[in-house]
Structure formats: C-alpha cells, structure tokens
Coordinates of C-alpha atoms in Angstrom, one line a residue:
M1 CA -30.8 21.7 -58.6
A2 CA -29.6 24.6 -56.5
S3 CA -31.1 23.2 -53.3
S4 CA -29.7 19.8 -54.1
S5 CA -26.2 21.3 -54.5
A6 CA -26.5 23.2 -51.3
A7 CA -27.5 20.1 -49.4
S8 CA -24.5 18.1 -50.9
A9 CA -22.2 21.0 -50.1
S10 CA -23.3 21.1 -46.5
A11 CA -22.9 17.4 -45.8
P12 CA -19.1 17.4 -45.4
A13 CA -19.3 20.3 -43.0
S14 CA -21.9 18.5 -40.9
A15 CA -19.8 15.3 -40.9
S16 CA -16.7 17.2 -39.9
A17 CA -18.6 19.0 -37.1
T18 CA -19.9 15.7 -35.9
A19 CA -16.5 14.1 -35.8
T20 CA -15.2 17.1 -33.9
L21 CA -18.0 17.2 -31.3
A22 CA -18.2 13.5 -30.9
L23 CA -14.8 13.4 -29.2
P24 CA -14.5 16.7 -27.3
T25 CA -10.9 17.4 -26.4
R26 CA -8.9 20.4 -25.6
R27 CA -5.2 21.3 -25.1
Q28 CA -3.5 22.7 -22.1
R29 CA 0.0 24.2 -21.9
L30 CA 2.0 23.5 -18.6
P31 CA 4.7 26.0 -17.8
P32 CA 8.1 24.7 -16.5
R33 CA 8.0 23.4 -12.9
S34 CA 4.3 23.5 -12.6
E35 CA 1.4 21.1 -11.8
F36 CA -2.0 20.6 -13.4
R37 CA -4.2 19.5 -10.6
F38 CA -7.6 17.8 -11.0
E39 CA -10.3 16.3 -8.9
L40 CA -12.9 13.9 -10.2
E41 CA -16.5 13.5 -8.9
P42 CA -18.3 10.1 -8.9
G43 CA -18.9 8.9 -12.4
E44 CA -16.4 11.3 -14.0
R45 CA -13.4 10.3 -16.0
I46 CA -10.6 12.3 -17.6
S47 CA -7.7 11.2 -19.9
F48 CA -4.5 12.9 -20.9
R49 CA -2.1 12.6 -23.8
L50 CA 1.3 14.1 -23.9
L51 CA 1.9 15.7 -27.3
P52 CA 5.1 14.6 -29.0
Q53 CA 8.2 16.9 -28.6
S54 CA 6.3 19.1 -26.2
G55 CA 8.2 18.4 -23.0
D56 CA 7.9 16.0 -20.1
A57 CA 5.1 15.1 -17.8
E58 CA 4.5 12.7 -14.8
V59 CA 1.9 11.8 -12.2
F60 CA 3.3 11.1 -8.8
G61 CA 6.6 10.3 -10.4
A62 CA 5.1 8.0 -13.0
P63 CA 6.1 9.3 -16.5
L64 CA 3.6 10.1 -19.3
V65 CA 5.1 8.9 -22.6
A66 CA 4.3 11.0 -25.7
G67 CA 2.5 9.3 -28.5
E68 CA -0.5 9.6 -30.9
G69 CA -2.5 6.9 -29.2
R70 CA -1.1 7.0 -25.7
W71 CA -3.9 8.2 -23.5
Y72 CA -3.7 8.0 -19.8
P73 CA -7.2 7.7 -18.2
F74 CA -8.2 8.5 -14.6
G75 CA -11.5 7.9 -12.9
E76 CA -13.4 6.7 -9.8
E77 CA -12.9 10.0 -7.9
A78 CA -9.2 10.1 -8.6
K79 CA -7.4 13.2 -7.3
A80 CA -4.0 13.8 -8.7
A81 CA -1.7 16.2 -10.5
V82 CA 0.3 16.2 -13.8
A83 CA 3.7 17.7 -13.1
S84 CA 6.3 18.9 -15.7
W85 CA 9.9 19.9 -15.2
T86 CA 10.5 21.6 -18.5
G87 CA 7.0 22.4 -19.5
A88 CA 4.6 20.3 -21.7
E89 CA 1.5 20.5 -23.8
L90 CA -1.3 18.1 -22.9
E91 CA -4.4 17.1 -24.8
M92 CA -7.3 16.1 -22.5
S93 CA -10.8 14.8 -22.8
Q94 CA -13.7 15.2 -20.5
A95 CA -12.3 18.0 -18.3
A96 CA -13.1 18.0 -14.6
F97 CA -12.5 20.4 -11.8
E98 CA -8.9 21.5 -12.4
S99 CA -6.3 24.2 -11.8
I100 CA -2.7 25.0 -12.5
S101 CA -0.8 25.6 -9.4
D102 CA 0.5 29.1 -8.9
E103 CA 2.9 28.1 -6.1
P104 CA 6.1 26.1 -6.0
S105 CA 5.4 22.4 -5.9
P106 CA 7.3 20.2 -3.4
T107 CA 7.8 17.8 -6.3
F108 CA 10.5 19.9 -7.7
T109 CA 12.2 20.8 -4.4
T110 CA 12.0 18.9 -1.2
H111 CA 10.6 15.6 -2.6
T112 CA 13.3 15.4 -5.2
K113 CA 16.0 16.2 -2.7
L114 CA 14.8 13.4 -0.5
H115 CA 14.9 11.0 -3.4
L116 CA 18.5 12.0 -4.1
A117 CA 19.4 11.4 -0.4
L118 CA 17.8 8.0 -0.5
E119 CA 19.7 7.3 -3.8
R120 CA 23.0 7.9 -2.1
S121 CA 22.1 5.6 0.7
R122 CA 21.1 2.8 -1.8
I123 CA 24.4 3.2 -3.7
Q124 CA 26.4 2.9 -0.4
A125 CA 24.5 -0.3 0.5
R126 CA 25.1 -1.7 -2.9
S127 CA 28.8 -1.0 -2.7
L128 CA 29.1 -2.7 0.7
L129 CA 27.3 -5.8 -0.5
R130 CA 29.3 -6.0 -3.7
A131 CA 32.6 -5.7 -1.7
N132 CA 31.5 -8.5 0.7
P133 CA 30.1 -11.5 -1.1
T134 CA 30.5 -13.7 2.0
L135 CA 28.4 -11.3 3.9
V136 CA 25.5 -11.7 1.4
H137 CA 25.8 -15.5 1.7
S138 CA 25.9 -15.5 5.5
I139 CA 22.8 -13.2 5.7
A140 CA 20.8 -15.3 3.3
N141 CA 21.6 -18.5 5.1
A142 CA 21.0 -17.3 8.6
P143 CA 18.3 -19.2 10.5
A144 CA 14.9 -17.7 10.2
V145 CA 13.0 -16.6 13.4
V146 CA 9.8 -18.5 14.0
Q147 CA 8.2 -16.0 16.3
P148 CA 9.3 -12.3 16.7
S149 CA 9.9 -10.6 20.0
S150 CA 7.6 -7.8 21.1
S151 CA 9.1 -4.4 21.7
P152 CA 10.3 -4.4 25.3
I153 CA 10.0 -0.6 25.5
S154 CA 7.0 1.1 26.9
F155 CA 5.8 4.1 25.0
E156 CA 3.2 5.3 27.4
A157 CA 3.0 8.9 28.4
G158 CA 5.2 9.9 31.3
S159 CA 7.6 7.0 30.8
D160 CA 11.3 7.6 30.5
A161 CA 11.7 4.7 28.1
P162 CA 11.5 6.8 24.9
Q163 CA 14.5 8.8 25.9
T164 CA 16.3 5.6 26.7
A165 CA 15.4 4.1 23.4
S166 CA 16.7 7.1 21.5
A167 CA 20.1 7.0 23.2
S168 CA 21.0 3.9 21.1
S169 CA 20.2 3.0 17.6
F170 CA 17.5 0.5 16.7
A171 CA 20.2 -1.8 15.3
A172 CA 22.0 -1.9 18.7
L173 CA 18.8 -2.5 20.6
S174 CA 17.8 -5.4 18.3
A175 CA 20.9 -7.4 19.3
N176 CA 19.0 -9.0 22.2
E177 CA 15.8 -9.6 20.3
A178 CA 14.6 -12.6 18.3
T179 CA 14.8 -11.1 14.8
A180 CA 16.4 -11.8 11.5
Y181 CA 17.5 -8.1 11.2
R182 CA 21.2 -7.3 10.5
A183 CA 22.4 -3.8 9.9
E184 CA 25.0 -4.6 7.3
G185 CA 24.1 -3.7 3.7
Q186 CA 20.7 -2.1 4.5
G187 CA 19.3 0.5 2.2
P188 CA 17.4 3.5 3.5
R189 CA 14.3 2.9 5.6
V190 CA 12.1 6.0 5.5
M191 CA 8.8 6.4 7.2
I192 CA 6.3 9.1 6.1
V193 CA 4.1 10.5 8.9
G194 CA 1.8 13.4 9.3
G195 CA -1.8 14.4 9.9
E196 CA -4.8 13.1 8.0
S197 CA -5.0 14.2 4.3
S198 CA -1.4 15.5 4.3
G199 CA -0.1 13.8 1.2
K200 CA 1.7 10.8 2.8
S201 CA 0.5 8.2 0.2
S202 CA 1.3 10.6 -2.7
L203 CA 4.9 11.0 -1.4
V204 CA 5.3 7.2 -1.0
K205 CA 4.2 6.8 -4.6
F206 CA 6.6 9.5 -5.8
L207 CA 9.6 8.0 -3.9
A208 CA 8.8 4.5 -5.2
N209 CA 8.4 5.6 -8.8
Y210 CA 11.6 7.6 -8.8
A211 CA 13.4 4.6 -7.2
M212 CA 12.2 2.3 -9.9
R213 CA 13.0 4.8 -12.7
S214 CA 16.6 5.3 -11.4
P215 CA 19.4 4.7 -13.9
A216 CA 21.3 2.8 -11.3
V217 CA 21.8 -1.0 -11.7
C218 CA 20.4 -2.9 -8.7
S219 CA 22.6 -6.0 -8.7
L220 CA 25.5 -7.5 -6.8
S221 CA 27.6 -7.9 -9.9
S222 CA 29.5 -4.9 -11.2
S223 CA 31.2 -6.5 -14.2
S224 CA 28.5 -8.6 -15.9
S225 CA 29.0 -6.9 -19.3
S226 CA 32.7 -7.3 -19.2
S227 CA 32.5 -11.0 -18.3
S228 CA 30.0 -11.6 -21.1
S229 CA 32.4 -10.1 -23.6
A230 CA 35.3 -12.2 -22.2
N231 CA 33.2 -15.4 -22.6
G232 CA 32.3 -14.4 -26.2
K233 CA 28.6 -14.1 -25.3
E234 CA 26.4 -11.4 -26.6
E235 CA 26.1 -8.6 -24.1
Q236 CA 22.7 -8.4 -22.3
P237 CA 21.4 -5.0 -21.4
E238 CA 21.4 -4.3 -17.7
I239 CA 18.0 -3.8 -15.9
T240 CA 18.1 -0.4 -14.3
G241 CA 16.0 0.8 -11.4
W242 CA 15.8 -0.1 -7.7
W243 CA 13.6 -2.8 -6.1
P244 CA 12.1 -1.0 -3.0
V245 CA 9.5 -2.5 -0.6
I246 CA 6.5 -0.4 0.3
V247 CA 5.2 -1.1 3.8
N248 CA 1.6 0.0 4.3
L249 CA 0.6 0.5 7.9
D250 CA -2.6 2.4 7.2
P251 CA -5.4 -0.2 7.3
G252 CA -7.9 2.4 6.0
D253 CA -5.7 3.3 2.9
G254 CA -6.6 0.2 1.0
A255 CA -3.3 -0.9 -0.4
A256 CA -3.2 -4.2 -2.2
P257 CA -5.0 -6.4 -1.8
L258 CA -7.7 -4.9 0.5
P259 CA -8.3 -2.4 3.3
F260 CA -8.2 -3.6 6.9
T261 CA -4.8 -5.2 6.3
F262 CA -1.1 -4.5 6.8
S263 CA 1.0 -5.2 3.8
A264 CA 4.5 -5.3 2.5
L265 CA 4.7 -4.8 -1.3
P266 CA 8.0 -5.7 -3.0
L267 CA 8.3 -3.6 -6.2
Q268 CA 10.4 -4.3 -9.2
P269 CA 11.0 -2.2 -12.4
L270 CA 9.5 -5.0 -14.5
P271 CA 7.4 -5.0 -16.7
T272 CA 6.7 -1.4 -15.9
A273 CA 8.9 0.8 -13.8
F274 CA 6.2 2.9 -12.2
L275 CA 3.0 2.8 -10.1
A276 CA 0.1 4.0 -12.1
S277 CA -2.5 6.2 -10.4
S278 CA -5.5 5.8 -12.8
S279 CA -7.8 4.7 -9.9
P280 CA -7.7 5.2 -6.2
A281 CA -8.9 1.6 -5.9
L282 CA -5.3 0.5 -6.9
P283 CA -3.0 2.8 -4.9
Y284 CA 0.0 0.6 -4.9
G285 CA -0.7 -1.9 -7.7
L286 CA -2.7 -5.0 -8.3
T287 CA -2.6 -8.6 -7.1
T288 CA -3.1 -11.4 -9.6
S289 CA -4.9 -13.7 -7.1
T290 CA -8.2 -13.1 -8.8
T291 CA -7.6 -11.2 -12.0
G292 CA -4.8 -13.3 -13.3
A293 CA -2.0 -11.8 -15.4
I294 CA -2.9 -8.6 -17.3
H295 CA -1.1 -7.3 -20.4
P296 CA 1.4 -4.6 -19.4
T297 CA 0.6 -1.3 -20.9
P298 CA 1.6 2.3 -20.1
T299 CA -1.7 2.6 -18.1
S300 CA -2.0 -0.8 -16.5
A301 CA -1.6 -1.3 -12.8
H302 CA 1.7 -2.5 -11.5
I303 CA 1.6 -6.2 -10.6
V304 CA 2.6 -6.9 -7.0
S305 CA 2.8 -10.0 -4.7
P306 CA 2.2 -8.5 -1.3
Y307 CA 2.9 -10.1 2.1
T308 CA -0.4 -9.4 3.9
L309 CA -1.5 -9.7 7.5
W310 CA -5.1 -9.3 8.6
L311 CA -6.1 -6.6 11.0
G312 CA -9.8 -6.5 10.4
R313 CA -10.2 -2.8 11.3
D314 CA -9.7 0.5 9.5
N315 CA -8.3 2.1 12.6
V316 CA -5.3 1.0 14.6
R317 CA -6.6 2.8 17.7
E318 CA -9.6 0.4 18.2
N319 CA -7.3 -2.4 19.4
E320 CA -3.8 -1.0 19.5
M321 CA -2.3 -4.0 21.3
H322 CA -3.5 -6.3 18.4
A323 CA -2.2 -3.8 15.8
K324 CA 1.2 -3.6 17.4
R325 CA 1.5 -7.4 17.5
V326 CA 0.6 -7.7 13.8
V327 CA 3.3 -5.0 13.1
D328 CA 5.8 -7.2 14.9
W329 CA 4.9 -10.2 12.7
L330 CA 5.0 -8.0 9.5
A331 CA 8.3 -6.5 10.4
E332 CA 9.8 -10.0 10.8
G333 CA 8.4 -11.1 7.5
V334 CA 10.0 -8.2 5.8
E335 CA 13.3 -8.9 7.5
R336 CA 13.2 -12.5 6.2
R337 CA 12.5 -11.2 2.7
L338 CA 15.4 -8.6 2.8
A339 CA 17.8 -11.3 4.1
R340 CA 17.2 -13.4 1.0
D341 CA 16.6 -10.7 -1.6
A342 CA 19.8 -8.6 -2.0
R343 CA 18.1 -6.2 -4.4
A344 CA 15.3 -5.4 -2.0
R345 CA 17.8 -5.1 0.8
M346 CA 19.9 -2.4 -0.8
S347 CA 16.8 -0.6 -2.2
G348 CA 15.3 -0.2 1.3
L349 CA 11.8 0.4 2.7
I350 CA 9.2 3.2 2.1
I351 CA 6.7 3.1 5.0
D352 CA 3.2 4.6 4.8
T353 CA 1.4 5.3 8.1
P354 CA -2.1 6.4 9.2
G355 CA -2.7 10.0 9.9
V356 CA -2.1 11.2 13.4
I357 CA -4.9 13.0 15.4
T358 CA -4.8 15.2 18.4
A359 CA -5.4 12.3 20.9
D360 CA -2.1 10.7 19.7
G361 CA -0.1 13.5 21.3
R362 CA -1.2 12.4 24.8
S363 CA 0.8 9.2 24.4
R364 CA 3.7 11.0 22.7
Y365 CA 2.8 9.3 19.4
A366 CA 3.3 5.8 20.7
W367 CA 2.1 4.2 17.5
I368 CA 4.8 6.0 15.4
Q369 CA 7.5 5.1 17.9
Y370 CA 6.5 1.5 17.9
C371 CA 6.5 1.2 14.1
A372 CA 9.8 3.0 13.9
R373 CA 11.3 0.6 16.3
A374 CA 9.8 -2.5 14.7
F375 CA 11.1 -1.6 11.2
K376 CA 14.4 -0.1 12.3
V377 CA 13.6 3.2 10.6
D378 CA 16.5 5.6 9.9
T379 CA 14.6 8.5 8.4
I380 CA 11.2 9.9 9.5
V381 CA 9.6 12.5 7.2
V382 CA 7.0 14.7 8.8
L383 CA 4.5 16.3 6.5
G384 CA 3.1 19.6 7.7
H385 CA 2.7 18.8 11.4
D386 CA 4.7 21.1 13.7
K387 CA 3.8 19.5 17.0
L388 CA 4.6 16.0 15.7
N389 CA 7.9 17.2 14.3
I390 CA 8.9 18.8 17.6
E391 CA 8.1 15.7 19.6
L392 CA 9.9 13.3 17.3
S393 CA 12.9 15.6 17.1
R394 CA 13.0 15.6 20.9
L395 CA 12.8 11.8 21.0
Y396 CA 15.3 11.1 18.3
G397 CA 17.5 14.2 18.5
H398 CA 20.5 12.4 20.0
P399 CA 23.2 11.8 17.4
S400 CA 23.5 8.1 18.5
S401 CA 19.8 7.4 17.8
G402 CA 20.5 6.7 14.2
V403 CA 17.2 8.3 13.2
S404 CA 16.9 11.5 11.1
V405 CA 13.7 13.6 11.5
V406 CA 13.0 16.0 8.7
K407 CA 9.9 18.2 8.2
F408 CA 8.4 19.0 4.8
A409 CA 5.7 21.5 4.2
K410 CA 2.3 20.2 3.2
S411 CA 1.6 20.6 -0.5
G412 CA -1.0 23.0 -1.6
G413 CA -2.5 20.4 -3.9
V414 CA -3.5 18.0 -1.1
V415 CA -7.2 17.3 -1.0
E416 CA -9.0 17.1 2.3
L417 CA -10.8 13.7 2.4
D418 CA -13.8 13.2 4.7
D419 CA -15.1 10.0 6.2
V420 CA -17.8 9.6 3.6
Y421 CA -15.3 9.6 0.8
R422 CA -13.0 7.2 2.6
S423 CA -15.9 4.8 3.2
R424 CA -16.9 5.0 -0.4
L425 CA -13.3 4.3 -1.5
R426 CA -13.0 1.2 0.7
S427 CA -16.2 -0.1 -0.8
L428 CA -14.8 0.5 -4.3
Q429 CA -11.6 -1.4 -3.4
V430 CA -13.5 -4.4 -2.1
R431 CA -15.7 -4.4 -5.2
T432 CA -12.7 -4.2 -7.5
Y433 CA -11.0 -7.1 -5.7
F434 CA -14.0 -9.4 -6.2
Y435 CA -15.6 -8.1 -9.4
G436 CA -12.8 -6.4 -11.3
G437 CA -12.7 -3.0 -13.0
S438 CA -15.6 -0.8 -14.0
G439 CA -15.1 -1.4 -17.8
P440 CA -15.1 1.2 -20.6
A441 CA -16.8 4.5 -20.0
K442 CA -19.1 6.4 -22.3
V443 CA -20.4 10.0 -22.1
T444 CA -23.6 11.5 -23.5
I445 CA -23.3 14.4 -25.9
P446 CA -25.7 16.4 -28.1
D447 CA -26.4 14.8 -31.5
I448 CA -26.0 17.6 -33.9
S449 CA -27.4 15.5 -36.7
D450 CA -30.8 16.0 -35.1
P451 CA -32.4 19.0 -36.8
E452 CA -34.4 19.9 -33.6
G453 CA -31.2 19.7 -31.5
I454 CA -32.7 17.7 -28.6
A455 CA -31.4 14.3 -29.4
T456 CA -28.3 12.9 -27.6
K457 CA -25.9 10.0 -28.2
E458 CA -23.3 8.1 -26.3
V459 CA -19.7 8.1 -27.4
T460 CA -16.4 6.7 -26.0
L461 CA -13.8 9.4 -25.4
P462 CA -10.1 8.8 -26.1
G463 CA -8.5 6.7 -23.4
H464 CA -11.9 5.6 -22.0
D465 CA -12.3 2.4 -24.1
E466 CA -10.8 0.1 -21.5
S467 CA -11.0 -0.5 -17.8
L468 CA -8.9 1.7 -15.5
G469 CA -5.6 0.1 -14.7
G470 CA -6.2 -2.6 -17.3
V471 CA -8.4 -4.6 -14.8
S472 CA -11.1 -6.4 -16.7
T473 CA -14.5 -7.0 -15.3
L474 CA -14.8 -10.3 -13.5
S475 CA -17.8 -12.6 -13.4
A476 CA -17.7 -13.6 -9.7
F477 CA -19.8 -16.7 -8.7
S478 CA -21.1 -17.9 -5.4
S479 CA -20.3 -21.2 -3.8
S480 CA -21.7 -22.9 -0.7
L481 CA -19.3 -23.9 2.1
P482 CA -20.6 -25.9 5.1
L483 CA -20.2 -23.9 8.2
D484 CA -19.0 -27.0 10.2
L485 CA -16.0 -27.2 7.9
M486 CA -14.9 -23.6 8.7
W487 CA -12.9 -22.4 11.7
V488 CA -13.7 -18.8 12.2
W489 CA -12.1 -16.7 14.9
R490 CA -12.6 -13.1 16.0
V491 CA -9.8 -11.2 17.7
G492 CA -11.0 -10.4 21.2
Q493 CA -14.5 -9.7 22.2
E494 CA -16.7 -7.1 20.5
A495 CA -17.1 -5.4 23.9
M496 CA -15.2 -6.0 27.1
A497 CA -15.9 -4.6 30.5
P498 CA -13.1 -2.5 32.1
S499 CA -10.9 -4.3 34.6
S500 CA -12.3 -2.1 37.4
A501 CA -15.7 -3.7 36.8
L502 CA -14.5 -7.2 37.5
P503 CA -14.9 -8.9 40.9
I504 CA -12.1 -8.3 43.4
G505 CA -9.2 -10.6 42.6
A506 CA -10.6 -11.7 39.3
Q507 CA -8.6 -11.5 36.1
R508 CA -9.8 -11.0 32.6
T509 CA -9.9 -14.3 30.7
V510 CA -10.1 -12.8 27.2
T511 CA -7.3 -10.4 26.1
Q512 CA -7.2 -8.0 23.2
T513 CA -5.0 -10.3 21.2
Q514 CA -6.8 -13.6 22.0
L515 CA -8.8 -15.4 19.4
V516 CA -12.4 -16.2 20.2
K517 CA -13.9 -19.0 18.2
L518 CA -17.2 -18.4 16.5
D519 CA -19.8 -21.2 16.0
P520 CA -22.0 -20.1 13.1
A521 CA -23.3 -23.6 12.6
S522 CA -25.2 -23.6 15.9
S523 CA -25.3 -19.9 17.0
S524 CA -27.6 -17.4 15.2
A525 CA -25.7 -14.6 16.8
D526 CA -22.4 -15.8 15.2
Q527 CA -24.2 -16.2 11.9
A528 CA -25.4 -12.6 12.1
T529 CA -21.8 -11.5 12.8
L530 CA -20.5 -13.2 9.7
L531 CA -23.3 -12.0 7.4
H532 CA -22.2 -9.3 4.9
S533 CA -18.6 -9.5 6.2
I534 CA -15.2 -10.1 4.7
V535 CA -13.3 -13.2 6.1
A536 CA -9.6 -13.5 5.6
L537 CA -8.2 -16.9 4.8
V538 CA -4.8 -17.3 6.5
Q539 CA -2.0 -19.8 5.9
T540 CA -0.8 -21.1 9.2
P541 CA 2.9 -21.9 9.6
R542 CA 2.4 -25.5 10.7
G543 CA -1.0 -26.4 9.3
T544 CA -4.3 -26.8 11.2
G545 CA -6.6 -29.6 12.1
P546 CA -8.3 -30.9 15.2
K547 CA -6.1 -32.9 17.6
V548 CA -6.8 -36.6 17.3
G549 CA -5.4 -39.8 18.9
A550 CA -2.4 -39.3 21.2
A551 CA -2.3 -35.5 20.6
K552 CA -6.0 -35.2 21.7
A553 CA -5.4 -37.4 24.8
K554 CA -2.4 -35.4 25.7
A555 CA -4.2 -32.1 25.4
E556 CA -7.1 -33.4 27.5
A557 CA -4.7 -34.6 30.2
E558 CA -3.0 -31.2 30.3
A559 CA -6.4 -29.5 30.5
A560 CA -7.5 -31.7 33.4
A561 CA -4.2 -31.2 35.2
A562 CA -4.5 -27.4 34.8
A563 CA -8.1 -27.5 36.1
A564 CA -7.0 -29.6 39.1
A565 CA -4.3 -27.0 39.9
G566 CA -6.9 -24.2 39.8
I567 CA -5.3 -22.5 36.7
V568 CA -7.8 -20.4 34.7
G569 CA -7.1 -20.9 31.0
G570 CA -7.5 -18.3 28.3
G571 CA -9.6 -20.3 25.8
G572 CA -8.1 -19.5 22.5
L573 CA -7.7 -22.3 20.0
G574 CA -8.1 -25.0 22.5
D575 CA -7.7 -28.5 21.1
E576 CA -8.5 -27.4 17.6
G577 CA -5.3 -25.5 16.9
D578 CA -3.0 -28.4 16.3
G579 CA -0.5 -26.9 18.7
L580 CA -0.7 -23.4 17.2
S581 CA -1.0 -20.5 19.5
D582 CA -3.2 -17.5 19.0
D583 CA -0.1 -15.4 18.3
E584 CA 0.9 -17.7 15.4
I585 CA -2.5 -17.3 13.9
L586 CA -2.3 -13.5 14.2
G587 CA 1.0 -13.6 12.3
S588 CA -0.1 -15.9 9.5
P589 CA -0.1 -14.4 6.0
V590 CA -3.4 -13.9 4.2
V591 CA -3.9 -16.1 1.1
G592 CA -7.4 -14.9 0.1
F593 CA -10.7 -13.4 1.2
I594 CA -14.3 -14.7 1.4
H595 CA -17.3 -12.4 1.1
V596 CA -20.1 -13.8 3.1

C-alpha cells in the first residue's frame, strides 16, 4: 500500500513537469529605450509574447499587442530586434542567439526624428490638396504619358552635368520632359542609400510602419464627421494612418513579388497598419496572385498589390543601361498612380536602393543620381557611409537643388550578410512564391516520462502552430505549354564583344536594351537557356500577336525598303511585335511568373 501511495503521489508532479518541459519558455525584461536583438540559424524559430500591462514593444515599427494567446513567431533565418520605448516584459520560446543592446539605438533618436520630419511634410501636402479641390481634379484628369523620357543628363565621371543638375530642382528640370509629374501637393520623397548590410531595408520598414500607424487622417475631406451629423447620419470613425508607397530598387532584396525585379508597393493601413517581419521571404508584404486572400491576424503578412517591372538580374551593374531604362518606366508608373491617388500622393515615397560598393565612387555614384532624378527625390538619407555622404552633399549642396542630404550612423544591430546567405534567401523567396509557407514547426525535446531518459518527442511551441506570415502551404502543379505558342525574349546578348573588337566602320547591331528573341522550339541552346529558369509574364500596353494581312505586308515592304537603302536594322521584335517597340516591352508590368 505504501508503494502504491507513493506512485500515485508522484504522478501529478510528473505530469506537471511534463507540461512545463513540453513547452519551454522563458521571460525577458527589456529596459526603457532598449532593443532585444536576435539572429536565427537555418531551421530555427522563435516566438514572442508581450505580457499584459508590462509596457510596449515593436519590431521595425510594427507593434506587438499584449495578450494571452498573441504570439509573434519569427523564422527562416530572420534577423531582427524587439524595441521598447517604456520598457516591457517578453515571454519567448525556443531562444536563439540573442543580446540586449548596451548602446543607444537609432530607433529612439534619428529614425524617429526623420519620421516626424516626414510627418510634417505629409501634413503640409494634405493641407494644400484640401485647400485646392480643383487642383486635385486637374491632376487626376491630366493625360497620361505613354512613354517616359530618358534622363538627358550624363552622370559619367568627369562630367560637369551633375553640378548643372543640382543647380535646379528636379521639379524644374522635369518641365521639359514627357512625364506625369507635377510638384503640387506632393508628399515627402525619401531615398535610403548606404553600403551593403547597412540597415537600409530595416529603416524603410520602420518609416513605412510609423507612417501607417500615424494618428493623422489621410483624406481630402476635413469635415466628414460634421457633415454626417448635419445629415442625421451615424458618424463613421475615420481611418487613421498614411498610405505611403515603397519603391524597391534593389533587385537582390526580394521585395514582393520576387527578386530580380523593381517594384512599387502602395501600402494602406487596412486591414493591418504595419508590415510584419516574421520571415525575410516577405520583407514588404505578400501578393495574393498565388496564395489568394489570407485571414488578417497580428502576425499575417501585409497584403500588397505591387506594380512590378522585370529586370532579370540581382545586380544593376551587370547591365546598367537596361536598369536605368526600367527605372524610367517604373518612375512614370508611380507618377500615374500618384496623380490618381490623392492619399498616396500626400503620403509620399520611401525608396530602397542597393548597397553601394567602392567601384561606384568612380562614376560619382551615377546610379544613385539617376534614381534620385527619376523619382524627383527631395530627401536622401545616407547610412554610415562618409564618402557617399560627402559626394552627395557636394552634388546637392546648392540651396536651389531641392534635395536635402542627411547622414545617419549605422546601427550596431546591423547584421553583415554574405553572398551565400543572400543566395539562400532568394531561393527561399522563389520557393515561397510558388509553394507557399513552410507550415507549422515542431521541436524535439527529451521525454521525461521515459524512465531511462533517452527517449524524445516532438512538440509544437507557442506561436509555431501556423505558417510564418499566415502563408499556407501551396500544392503547386505542373502544366505543359507548347514552345511554339510562347514568345520568349532575352535582354541583350549573354556576351558581347567590345566595340573596339568590331571591324572598322561597323556598328553594334545588338544594344544592351534590345530584346533578342529565343527559339526554344528548334534550338537546343535556347532550350538549355530556359531550363531551370524563371520567366516573367508581362502585360504589354497594346497587346501582342504576329502581324497578319495588311500589317504584315506593310512591315515587309518597310523592311525591303530599308534593306534597299542599306540601313542595318536592330532586329528586336521584328514582325512579331504588333507595332510594339523593345522599349515598350521593357516597360510592361509583370502579371506573373513561370518556373521552367
């Protein structure tokens, strides 16, 4: 009887110990104005819960809401920091490499001051648009530009053009260009620049999250509540928060929808007023082209509808002429959006750029100058790069340039990312686009019910019972598409001889921005080029299709006349473009992707 009693008495203790060890968690106290930084390795996950009435916490400006069941998971090699203004107490599961910063974080100093400066600019733009309703109507009904102009300014080293450009504002220089841009009622246009792994994308997220969380009302009407009361209608609560547009000019960053693209992502404070950072595969949100609508939760990814153009490279330096032309088209697409969306217009642009390298200094950072000119930037933020700050301050130091250059120190929490990690991240982003999220995660812990202490079991930790960002696993399927029904082009040749290697008097017939048609149906080399590649499906502005009938006869007559006159053509779309130029195809938005 004694042994039986002892066994029954020890059972509750064993059950309690099992319940405690099955879900290993611990608590961490954050002092005021501090950051809890963490880095995850492949296969690791961590989740946080803000304890009620313990303070405030946020990740890159996205708030953590306190609650018993509100867990915020992170995984897939995420590297982030939980910041707190007043101090907070966190409960976490599956701890990783972590630390509490012992240095002042820029989140509480320079980054917040920058947000307040942008907030003032947005309020001024809103006041101007509210006071001039006819201006809003005229901007929205202005004729759209079919084809944007290229920048007429040369940014090559040794040229005096940059100083000439900085003597006048971009708004004044755009008066003679084919563009939908108008300076009236524009919100702030800030571009973040710096070296590689300097925290540019983190600052972009912070500014976007704080803009969407703003208590300001982003609307043209200032008296909607009073008019509702006068009409006897029930007052509707105003939607607070700005509607900024993130412009991603870093093709290796992997913003929605995929890497190797340039994208403009209009944000809105609905249904969630923040960009979650649960997975680096979803840096600026999620498109619904493949996943469909997902249920909004505190941890789900922000739904975006990006305007995307295809670059096909992870580095703008490989074909800078092509990249600049795609930037022209993207900038014009953004201007058309801002002309018809007053909320986005007054909220402004937040532009992310690729990291600069030492070689960029030889051309006086021509890529940054070109992007600043294309998007009519009024503020350039330099993160931790003294030489870049000095050069840009020299270029835009004239008061009439209309561009403010400010330098911020690089945060001590920035993680240095190598090429291996970046390649792994791009593969993850492509896999997430086609196959969805990674699903719930389980961990293996010792099974204390085993008397020998060698058995293990799998358990699901708090916050790990769903996919990161709310992206469910997709069941992708393959389909066959006849190659003779596809028109596939490559931008330029894979390798071109230098101009000095051409015969005397000869000119290059294929340029860096010219489309070269592939023929995978009859060429094994072209088939090998397409194999294991991502092909972008673009929506051309005026449709496509081979010329037939009178159009084909006209094209053949023009080609014969050109040949008789001794004119060497450039190939391109030929008689299969339905009148479309190569440039129009380059500027066509992406509607989807095919994995061959």
